[in-house]
Amino acid sequence: MKFAAIPAIFAAVFAVPGAAQDTAPMQPSAVVPVQAVRAAPQPETVLPAGTEIMLKMTQEVTTKGRGWEEGDQFNLVTAAPVLLGEYVVIPQGTKAVGRITWLTSRGAFGKSGKMDVEMEYLELGGRRINLDGTYRQEGNGATLATVGGVIAAGVFAGFITGRSGTIPAGRELMATLESDLPVALPAGASLAPKPVQATYATPARAMTASETAEAAHADTMDNIDAANAAMEANGSEDATAEKAIKVDGE
């Protein structure tokens, strides 16, 4: 009996390490790094070159006297906000700068003072935004025209002294952006047009048999009334004609 118990004892002794191995904590596996990929570039939002910007003179510039010379700069402001979609990119009142590129004073023989001016830039967010726009002023009160356009000239006026060319304060001049202007829109903003909200259409209700009969009866009565009115009108015309015949016969 003692010898019969020996195998069981050995089995119990040698089984303990195996159980310990099963309950031992597992070692953490090595962390595999995630492979990063380059994101697709997002389309850049810009206020496009050629965008029109209405400017307003804040100074009077004139060929009269010696107050202004070629190369002098003058100040303007934006006359209205410049929008990109629903967002204001260039606020109203933003400072702009122009320059006199050519100037002649008035003279004898009807010679008026003339000058060319160009829009140079506006100041926005601590930087200069270049502009395009060149104009010519000839004679006080003359229409400001873009250079390259034809300015109408009157008949030679002899020894009449010409007028000074003046661009008054408050005069509005159109300029355009020289190049694309990058714009940072607010987070989540979109220039896509807002969709129109659709609603469910109310289905048409089919008429009942009684409603159909009533509608047909109403149409019939309308036709009868119209026929009666026409007969009355014809009878009135016949009576009038008959009366006229009797009058003629008398």
PDB file of C-alpha atoms in Angstrom:
ATOM      1  CA  MET A   1       0.000   0.000   0.000  1.00  0.00           C
ATOM      2  CA  LYS A   2       2.864   2.350   0.779  1.00  0.00           C
ATOM      3  CA  PHE A   3       4.396   1.734  -2.620  1.00  0.00           C
ATOM      4  CA  ALA A   4       1.073   2.345  -4.346  1.00  0.00           C
ATOM      5  CA  ALA A   5       0.871   5.844  -2.852  1.00  0.00           C
ATOM      6  CA  ILE A   6       4.316   6.853  -4.071  1.00  0.00           C
ATOM      7  CA  PRO A   7       3.281   7.693  -7.707  1.00  0.00           C
ATOM      8  CA  ALA A   8       0.488   9.920  -6.460  1.00  0.00           C
ATOM      9  CA  ILE A   9       2.871  11.778  -4.194  1.00  0.00           C
ATOM     10  CA  PHE A  10       5.328  12.328  -7.033  1.00  0.00           C
ATOM     11  CA  ALA A  11       2.501  13.545  -9.303  1.00  0.00           C
ATOM     12  CA  ALA A  12       1.391  16.065  -6.715  1.00  0.00           C
ATOM     13  CA  VAL A  13       4.939  17.341  -6.150  1.00  0.00           C
ATOM     14  CA  PHE A  14       5.766  17.767  -9.810  1.00  0.00           C
ATOM     15  CA  ALA A  15       2.384  19.354 -10.622  1.00  0.00           C
ATOM     16  CA  VAL A  16       2.997  22.402  -8.398  1.00  0.00           C
ATOM     17  CA  PRO A  17       5.583  24.143 -10.637  1.00  0.00           C
ATOM     18  CA  GLY A  18       3.289  23.779 -13.630  1.00  0.00           C
ATOM     19  CA  ALA A  19       0.442  25.521 -11.824  1.00  0.00           C
ATOM     20  CA  ALA A  20       2.787  28.286 -10.725  1.00  0.00           C
ATOM     21  CA  GLN A  21       3.838  28.828 -14.311  1.00  0.00           C
ATOM     22  CA  ASP A  22       0.221  29.143 -15.405  1.00  0.00           C
ATOM     23  CA  THR A  23      -0.562  31.820 -12.818  1.00  0.00           C
ATOM     24  CA  ALA A  24       2.608  33.912 -13.345  1.00  0.00           C
ATOM     25  CA  PRO A  25       1.940  37.443 -14.782  1.00  0.00           C
ATOM     26  CA  MET A  26       2.597  37.832 -18.502  1.00  0.00           C
ATOM     27  CA  GLN A  27       5.333  40.150 -19.600  1.00  0.00           C
ATOM     28  CA  PRO A  28       4.068  43.175 -21.648  1.00  0.00           C
ATOM     29  CA  SER A  29       4.767  42.949 -25.361  1.00  0.00           C
ATOM     30  CA  ALA A  30       6.779  45.628 -27.161  1.00  0.00           C
ATOM     31  CA  VAL A  31       4.690  48.665 -28.327  1.00  0.00           C
ATOM     32  CA  VAL A  32       4.553  48.909 -32.105  1.00  0.00           C
ATOM     33  CA  PRO A  33       4.785  52.590 -33.247  1.00  0.00           C
ATOM     34  CA  VAL A  34       2.029  53.945 -35.483  1.00  0.00           C
ATOM     35  CA  GLN A  35       3.205  54.947 -38.921  1.00  0.00           C
ATOM     36  CA  ALA A  36       2.427  58.642 -39.597  1.00  0.00           C
ATOM     37  CA  VAL A  37       1.581  59.780 -43.115  1.00  0.00           C
ATOM     38  CA  ARG A  38       1.647  63.258 -44.598  1.00  0.00           C
ATOM     39  CA  ALA A  39      -1.811  64.835 -44.670  1.00  0.00           C
ATOM     40  CA  ALA A  40      -3.141  66.133 -47.942  1.00  0.00           C
ATOM     41  CA  PRO A  41      -2.603  69.902 -48.181  1.00  0.00           C
ATOM     42  CA  GLN A  42      -5.715  71.962 -47.496  1.00  0.00           C
ATOM     43  CA  PRO A  43      -6.755  74.410 -50.228  1.00  0.00           C
ATOM     44  CA  GLU A  44      -5.633  77.951 -49.414  1.00  0.00           C
ATOM     45  CA  THR A  45      -8.334  80.595 -49.055  1.00  0.00           C
ATOM     46  CA  VAL A  46      -7.480  83.857 -50.802  1.00  0.00           C
ATOM     47  CA  LEU A  47      -9.031  87.152 -51.755  1.00  0.00           C
ATOM     48  CA  PRO A  48      -8.207  86.939 -55.474  1.00  0.00           C
ATOM     49  CA  ALA A  49      -6.072  89.367 -57.424  1.00  0.00           C
ATOM     50  CA  GLY A  50      -8.167  91.903 -59.286  1.00  0.00           C
ATOM     51  CA  THR A  51     -10.703  92.269 -56.459  1.00  0.00           C
ATOM     52  CA  GLU A  52     -12.119  95.799 -56.653  1.00  0.00           C
ATOM     53  CA  ILE A  53     -11.570  98.081 -53.656  1.00  0.00           C
ATOM     54  CA  MET A  54     -13.268 101.477 -53.533  1.00  0.00           C
ATOM     55  CA  LEU A  55     -11.016 104.131 -51.975  1.00  0.00           C
ATOM     56  CA  LYS A  56     -11.825 107.661 -50.822  1.00  0.00           C
ATOM     57  CA  MET A  57      -9.459 110.616 -50.763  1.00  0.00           C
ATOM     58  CA  THR A  58      -8.791 112.102 -47.318  1.00  0.00           C
ATOM     59  CA  GLN A  59      -6.653 114.944 -48.704  1.00  0.00           C
ATOM     60  CA  GLU A  60      -6.996 117.412 -51.546  1.00  0.00           C
ATOM     61  CA  VAL A  61      -4.276 117.038 -54.149  1.00  0.00           C
ATOM     62  CA  THR A  62      -3.835 119.882 -56.632  1.00  0.00           C
ATOM     63  CA  THR A  63      -1.437 121.232 -59.236  1.00  0.00           C
ATOM     64  CA  LYS A  64      -2.035 124.745 -57.913  1.00  0.00           C
ATOM     65  CA  GLY A  65       0.968 126.356 -56.248  1.00  0.00           C
ATOM     66  CA  ARG A  66       3.922 124.345 -55.069  1.00  0.00           C
ATOM     67  CA  GLY A  67       2.247 122.302 -52.359  1.00  0.00           C
ATOM     68  CA  TRP A  68       2.499 119.045 -54.281  1.00  0.00           C
ATOM     69  CA  GLU A  69       5.293 117.627 -56.417  1.00  0.00           C
ATOM     70  CA  GLU A  70       5.968 114.478 -58.387  1.00  0.00           C
ATOM     71  CA  GLY A  71       6.710 111.590 -56.054  1.00  0.00           C
ATOM     72  CA  ASP A  72       4.623 112.931 -53.172  1.00  0.00           C
ATOM     73  CA  GLN A  73       2.312 110.474 -51.423  1.00  0.00           C
ATOM     74  CA  PHE A  74      -1.260 111.161 -50.324  1.00  0.00           C
ATOM     75  CA  ASN A  75      -3.715 109.317 -48.083  1.00  0.00           C
ATOM     76  CA  LEU A  76      -6.971 107.525 -48.745  1.00  0.00           C
ATOM     77  CA  VAL A  77      -9.233 105.106 -46.868  1.00  0.00           C
ATOM     78  CA  THR A  78     -11.410 102.239 -48.024  1.00  0.00           C
ATOM     79  CA  ALA A  79     -14.896 103.594 -48.723  1.00  0.00           C
ATOM     80  CA  ALA A  80     -16.637 100.270 -48.005  1.00  0.00           C
ATOM     81  CA  PRO A  81     -15.708  96.909 -46.466  1.00  0.00           C
ATOM     82  CA  VAL A  82     -14.308  94.270 -48.811  1.00  0.00           C
ATOM     83  CA  LEU A  83     -16.004  90.901 -48.326  1.00  0.00           C
ATOM     84  CA  LEU A  84     -15.127  87.309 -49.070  1.00  0.00           C
ATOM     85  CA  GLY A  85     -18.417  85.475 -48.884  1.00  0.00           C
ATOM     86  CA  GLU A  86     -19.979  86.665 -45.628  1.00  0.00           C
ATOM     87  CA  TYR A  87     -16.659  87.608 -44.022  1.00  0.00           C
ATOM     88  CA  VAL A  88     -15.064  91.075 -43.920  1.00  0.00           C
ATOM     89  CA  VAL A  89     -11.464  90.838 -45.103  1.00  0.00           C
ATOM     90  CA  ILE A  90     -10.673  94.559 -45.454  1.00  0.00           C
ATOM     91  CA  PRO A  91     -12.700  96.776 -43.079  1.00  0.00           C
ATOM     92  CA  GLN A  92     -14.143 100.119 -44.100  1.00  0.00           C
ATOM     93  CA  GLY A  93     -11.779 102.962 -43.190  1.00  0.00           C
ATOM     94  CA  THR A  94      -8.580 100.956 -43.766  1.00  0.00           C
ATOM     95  CA  LYS A  95      -5.742 103.350 -44.624  1.00  0.00           C
ATOM     96  CA  ALA A  96      -4.401 103.382 -48.188  1.00  0.00           C
ATOM     97  CA  VAL A  97      -1.634 105.356 -49.871  1.00  0.00           C
ATOM     98  CA  GLY A  98      -1.333 106.820 -53.364  1.00  0.00           C
ATOM     99  CA  ARG A  99       1.455 108.647 -55.160  1.00  0.00           C
ATOM    100  CA  ILE A 100       1.722 111.469 -57.702  1.00  0.00           C
ATOM    101  CA  THR A 101       3.697 110.083 -60.634  1.00  0.00           C
ATOM    102  CA  TRP A 102       3.474 113.107 -62.985  1.00  0.00           C
ATOM    103  CA  LEU A 103       2.450 116.740 -62.481  1.00  0.00           C
ATOM    104  CA  THR A 104       2.407 119.963 -64.511  1.00  0.00           C
ATOM    105  CA  SER A 105       1.074 123.308 -63.272  1.00  0.00           C
ATOM    106  CA  ARG A 106      -1.422 125.425 -65.185  1.00  0.00           C
ATOM    107  CA  GLY A 107      -0.088 127.853 -67.780  1.00  0.00           C
ATOM    108  CA  ALA A 108      -1.000 130.313 -70.519  1.00  0.00           C
ATOM    109  CA  PHE A 109      -2.627 129.500 -73.845  1.00  0.00           C
ATOM    110  CA  GLY A 110      -5.349 127.466 -72.131  1.00  0.00           C
ATOM    111  CA  LYS A 111      -2.898 124.993 -70.674  1.00  0.00           C
ATOM    112  CA  SER A 112      -4.499 123.307 -67.669  1.00  0.00           C
ATOM    113  CA  GLY A 113      -2.681 121.728 -64.788  1.00  0.00           C
ATOM    114  CA  LYS A 114      -2.446 117.956 -65.120  1.00  0.00           C
ATOM    115  CA  MET A 115      -1.306 115.097 -62.945  1.00  0.00           C
ATOM    116  CA  ASP A 116      -1.184 111.330 -62.906  1.00  0.00           C
ATOM    117  CA  VAL A 117      -1.705 109.465 -59.646  1.00  0.00           C
ATOM    118  CA  GLU A 118      -1.524 105.795 -58.808  1.00  0.00           C
ATOM    119  CA  MET A 119      -2.848 103.723 -55.954  1.00  0.00           C
ATOM    120  CA  GLU A 120       0.122 102.075 -54.227  1.00  0.00           C
ATOM    121  CA  TYR A 121      -0.944 100.009 -51.231  1.00  0.00           C
ATOM    122  CA  LEU A 122      -3.180  99.720 -48.193  1.00  0.00           C
ATOM    123  CA  GLU A 123      -2.085  98.928 -44.654  1.00  0.00           C
ATOM    124  CA  LEU A 124      -3.739  95.860 -43.139  1.00  0.00           C
ATOM    125  CA  GLY A 125      -2.663  93.695 -40.203  1.00  0.00           C
ATOM    126  CA  GLY A 126       0.771  95.284 -40.014  1.00  0.00           C
ATOM    127  CA  ARG A 127       1.596  94.665 -43.652  1.00  0.00           C
ATOM    128  CA  ARG A 128       1.319  96.466 -46.974  1.00  0.00           C
ATOM    129  CA  ILE A 129      -1.106  95.098 -49.558  1.00  0.00           C
ATOM    130  CA  ASN A 130      -0.123  96.257 -53.046  1.00  0.00           C
ATOM    131  CA  LEU A 131      -2.792  97.824 -55.244  1.00  0.00           C
ATOM    132  CA  ASP A 132      -3.282  98.673 -58.905  1.00  0.00           C
ATOM    133  CA  GLY A 133      -5.022 101.780 -60.209  1.00  0.00           C
ATOM    134  CA  THR A 134      -3.722 104.800 -62.133  1.00  0.00           C
ATOM    135  CA  TYR A 135      -5.678 107.992 -62.838  1.00  0.00           C
ATOM    136  CA  ARG A 136      -5.194 111.360 -64.566  1.00  0.00           C
ATOM    137  CA  GLN A 137      -6.697 114.666 -63.476  1.00  0.00           C
ATOM    138  CA  GLU A 138      -6.781 117.542 -65.940  1.00  0.00           C
ATOM    139  CA  GLY A 139      -8.113 120.943 -64.936  1.00  0.00           C
ATOM    140  CA  ASN A 140     -10.202 121.783 -61.914  1.00  0.00           C
ATOM    141  CA  GLY A 141     -13.604 120.142 -62.122  1.00  0.00           C
ATOM    142  CA  ALA A 142     -12.693 117.882 -65.032  1.00  0.00           C
ATOM    143  CA  THR A 143     -13.702 114.254 -64.883  1.00  0.00           C
ATOM    144  CA  LEU A 144     -11.079 111.933 -63.460  1.00  0.00           C
ATOM    145  CA  ALA A 145     -10.195 109.337 -66.090  1.00  0.00           C
ATOM    146  CA  THR A 146      -8.003 106.279 -66.118  1.00  0.00           C
ATOM    147  CA  VAL A 147      -4.701 106.793 -67.868  1.00  0.00           C
ATOM    148  CA  GLY A 148      -4.891 105.396 -71.374  1.00  0.00           C
ATOM    149  CA  GLY A 149      -8.435 106.654 -71.829  1.00  0.00           C
ATOM    150  CA  VAL A 150      -9.200 109.581 -74.126  1.00  0.00           C
ATOM    151  CA  ILE A 151      -9.709 112.904 -72.357  1.00  0.00           C
ATOM    152  CA  ALA A 152     -11.810 115.242 -74.480  1.00  0.00           C
ATOM    153  CA  ALA A 153     -10.026 118.501 -75.391  1.00  0.00           C
ATOM    154  CA  GLY A 154     -11.858 121.680 -76.349  1.00  0.00           C
ATOM    155  CA  VAL A 155     -11.039 124.015 -79.218  1.00  0.00           C
ATOM    156  CA  PHE A 156      -7.808 126.018 -78.749  1.00  0.00           C
ATOM    157  CA  ALA A 157      -8.758 128.928 -76.493  1.00  0.00           C
ATOM    158  CA  GLY A 158      -6.082 131.524 -77.300  1.00  0.00           C
ATOM    159  CA  PHE A 159      -4.549 133.334 -74.353  1.00  0.00           C
ATOM    160  CA  ILE A 160      -6.985 132.093 -71.695  1.00  0.00           C
ATOM    161  CA  THR A 161      -5.154 130.863 -68.624  1.00  0.00           C
ATOM    162  CA  GLY A 162      -5.727 127.204 -67.849  1.00  0.00           C
ATOM    163  CA  ARG A 163      -7.170 125.738 -64.654  1.00  0.00           C
ATOM    164  CA  SER A 164      -5.415 123.863 -61.906  1.00  0.00           C
ATOM    165  CA  GLY A 165      -5.945 120.139 -61.708  1.00  0.00           C
ATOM    166  CA  THR A 166      -7.474 119.166 -58.371  1.00  0.00           C
ATOM    167  CA  ILE A 167      -8.575 115.887 -56.815  1.00  0.00           C
ATOM    168  CA  PRO A 168     -10.735 116.958 -53.846  1.00  0.00           C
ATOM    169  CA  ALA A 169     -10.996 115.212 -50.511  1.00  0.00           C
ATOM    170  CA  GLY A 170     -13.901 112.777 -50.580  1.00  0.00           C
ATOM    171  CA  ARG A 171     -13.374 111.789 -54.241  1.00  0.00           C
ATOM    172  CA  GLU A 172     -13.766 108.031 -54.669  1.00  0.00           C
ATOM    173  CA  LEU A 173     -11.268 106.078 -56.773  1.00  0.00           C
ATOM    174  CA  MET A 174     -11.383 102.389 -57.649  1.00  0.00           C
ATOM    175  CA  ALA A 175      -8.313 100.230 -57.053  1.00  0.00           C
ATOM    176  CA  THR A 176      -7.743  96.488 -57.438  1.00  0.00           C
ATOM    177  CA  LEU A 177      -5.627  93.924 -55.609  1.00  0.00           C
ATOM    178  CA  GLU A 178      -2.293  93.401 -57.339  1.00  0.00           C
ATOM    179  CA  SER A 179      -2.005  89.750 -56.222  1.00  0.00           C
ATOM    180  CA  ASP A 180      -3.886  87.097 -54.261  1.00  0.00           C
ATOM    181  CA  LEU A 181      -4.297  87.918 -50.562  1.00  0.00           C
ATOM    182  CA  PRO A 182      -4.229  84.818 -48.262  1.00  0.00           C
ATOM    183  CA  VAL A 183      -7.104  84.861 -45.779  1.00  0.00           C
ATOM    184  CA  ALA A 184      -7.400  82.940 -42.495  1.00  0.00           C
ATOM    185  CA  LEU A 185     -11.077  82.194 -41.920  1.00  0.00           C
ATOM    186  CA  PRO A 186     -12.479  81.559 -38.414  1.00  0.00           C
ATOM    187  CA  ALA A 187     -12.404  77.949 -37.202  1.00  0.00           C
ATOM    188  CA  GLY A 188     -15.178  75.947 -38.813  1.00  0.00           C
ATOM    189  CA  ALA A 189     -15.993  78.715 -41.294  1.00  0.00           C
ATOM    190  CA  SER A 190     -16.904  77.828 -44.851  1.00  0.00           C
ATOM    191  CA  LEU A 191     -17.418  79.840 -48.009  1.00  0.00           C
ATOM    192  CA  ALA A 192     -19.823  77.251 -49.396  1.00  0.00           C
ATOM    193  CA  PRO A 193     -23.291  78.693 -49.987  1.00  0.00           C
ATOM    194  CA  LYS A 194     -25.824  77.779 -47.340  1.00  0.00           C
ATOM    195  CA  PRO A 195     -28.338  75.164 -48.537  1.00  0.00           C
ATOM    196  CA  VAL A 196     -31.980  76.086 -48.846  1.00  0.00           C
ATOM    197  CA  GLN A 197     -34.197  74.288 -46.340  1.00  0.00           C
ATOM    198  CA  ALA A 198     -36.650  72.019 -48.111  1.00  0.00           C
ATOM    199  CA  THR A 199     -40.042  71.157 -46.617  1.00  0.00           C
ATOM    200  CA  TYR A 200     -42.409  68.256 -47.190  1.00  0.00           C
ATOM    201  CA  ALA A 201     -45.086  68.894 -49.772  1.00  0.00           C
ATOM    202  CA  THR A 202     -48.660  68.420 -48.596  1.00  0.00           C
ATOM    203  CA  PRO A 203     -50.193  65.629 -50.681  1.00  0.00           C
ATOM    204  CA  ALA A 204     -53.318  66.612 -52.575  1.00  0.00           C
ATOM    205  CA  ARG A 205     -56.497  65.075 -51.143  1.00  0.00           C
ATOM    206  CA  ALA A 206     -58.729  63.244 -53.555  1.00  0.00           C
ATOM    207  CA  MET A 207     -62.245  64.664 -53.858  1.00  0.00           C
ATOM    208  CA  THR A 208     -65.105  62.563 -52.603  1.00  0.00           C
ATOM    209  CA  ALA A 209     -68.018  61.645 -54.863  1.00  0.00           C
ATOM    210  CA  SER A 210     -70.262  64.248 -53.221  1.00  0.00           C
ATOM    211  CA  GLU A 211     -67.626  66.992 -53.613  1.00  0.00           C
ATOM    212  CA  THR A 212     -67.179  66.081 -57.285  1.00  0.00           C
ATOM    213  CA  ALA A 213     -70.929  66.295 -57.830  1.00  0.00           C
ATOM    214  CA  GLU A 214     -71.110  69.677 -56.075  1.00  0.00           C
ATOM    215  CA  ALA A 215     -68.281  71.053 -58.190  1.00  0.00           C
ATOM    216  CA  ALA A 216     -69.972  69.853 -61.392  1.00  0.00           C
ATOM    217  CA  HIS A 217     -73.262  71.417 -60.269  1.00  0.00           C
ATOM    218  CA  ALA A 218     -71.505  74.729 -59.537  1.00  0.00           C
ATOM    219  CA  ASP A 219     -69.930  74.730 -63.003  1.00  0.00           C
ATOM    220  CA  THR A 220     -73.323  74.037 -64.584  1.00  0.00           C
ATOM    221  CA  MET A 221     -74.954  76.899 -62.684  1.00  0.00           C
ATOM    222  CA  ASP A 222     -72.154  79.245 -63.721  1.00  0.00           C
ATOM    223  CA  ASN A 223     -72.707  78.306 -67.342  1.00  0.00           C
ATOM    224  CA  ILE A 224     -76.470  78.886 -67.009  1.00  0.00           C
ATOM    225  CA  ASP A 225     -75.913  82.281 -65.401  1.00  0.00           C
ATOM    226  CA  ALA A 226     -73.535  83.273 -68.170  1.00  0.00           C
ATOM    227  CA  ALA A 227     -76.045  82.175 -70.826  1.00  0.00           C
ATOM    228  CA  ASN A 228     -78.853  84.121 -69.158  1.00  0.00           C
ATOM    229  CA  ALA A 229     -76.697  87.229 -68.973  1.00  0.00           C
ATOM    230  CA  ALA A 230     -75.867  86.913 -72.656  1.00  0.00           C
ATOM    231  CA  MET A 231     -79.576  86.512 -73.543  1.00  0.00           C
ATOM    232  CA  GLU A 232     -80.511  89.552 -71.487  1.00  0.00           C
ATOM    233  CA  ALA A 233     -77.807  91.579 -73.179  1.00  0.00           C
ATOM    234  CA  ASN A 234     -79.013  90.474 -76.609  1.00  0.00           C
ATOM    235  CA  GLY A 235     -82.626  91.253 -75.673  1.00  0.00           C
ATOM    236  CA  SER A 236     -81.640  94.733 -74.550  1.00  0.00           C
ATOM    237  CA  GLU A 237     -79.828  95.312 -77.820  1.00  0.00           C
ATOM    238  CA  ASP A 238     -82.848  94.044 -79.803  1.00  0.00           C
ATOM    239  CA  ALA A 239     -85.184  96.346 -77.849  1.00  0.00           C
ATOM    240  CA  THR A 240     -82.945  99.288 -78.495  1.00  0.00           C
ATOM    241  CA  ALA A 241     -82.774  98.493 -82.167  1.00  0.00           C
ATOM    242  CA  GLU A 242     -86.563  98.072 -82.371  1.00  0.00           C
ATOM    243  CA  LYS A 243     -87.079 101.412 -80.625  1.00  0.00           C
ATOM    244  CA  ALA A 244     -84.728 103.068 -83.052  1.00  0.00           C
ATOM    245  CA  ILE A 245     -86.651 101.602 -85.989  1.00  0.00           C
ATOM    246  CA  LYS A 246     -89.940 102.942 -84.607  1.00  0.00           C
ATOM    247  CA  VAL A 247     -88.427 106.385 -84.162  1.00  0.00           C
ATOM    248  CA  ASP A 248     -87.201 106.360 -87.730  1.00  0.00           C
ATOM    249  CA  GLY A 249     -90.629 105.214 -88.917  1.00  0.00           C
ATOM    250  CA  GLU A 250     -92.356 108.059 -87.125  1.00  0.00           C
TER     251      GLU A 250
END
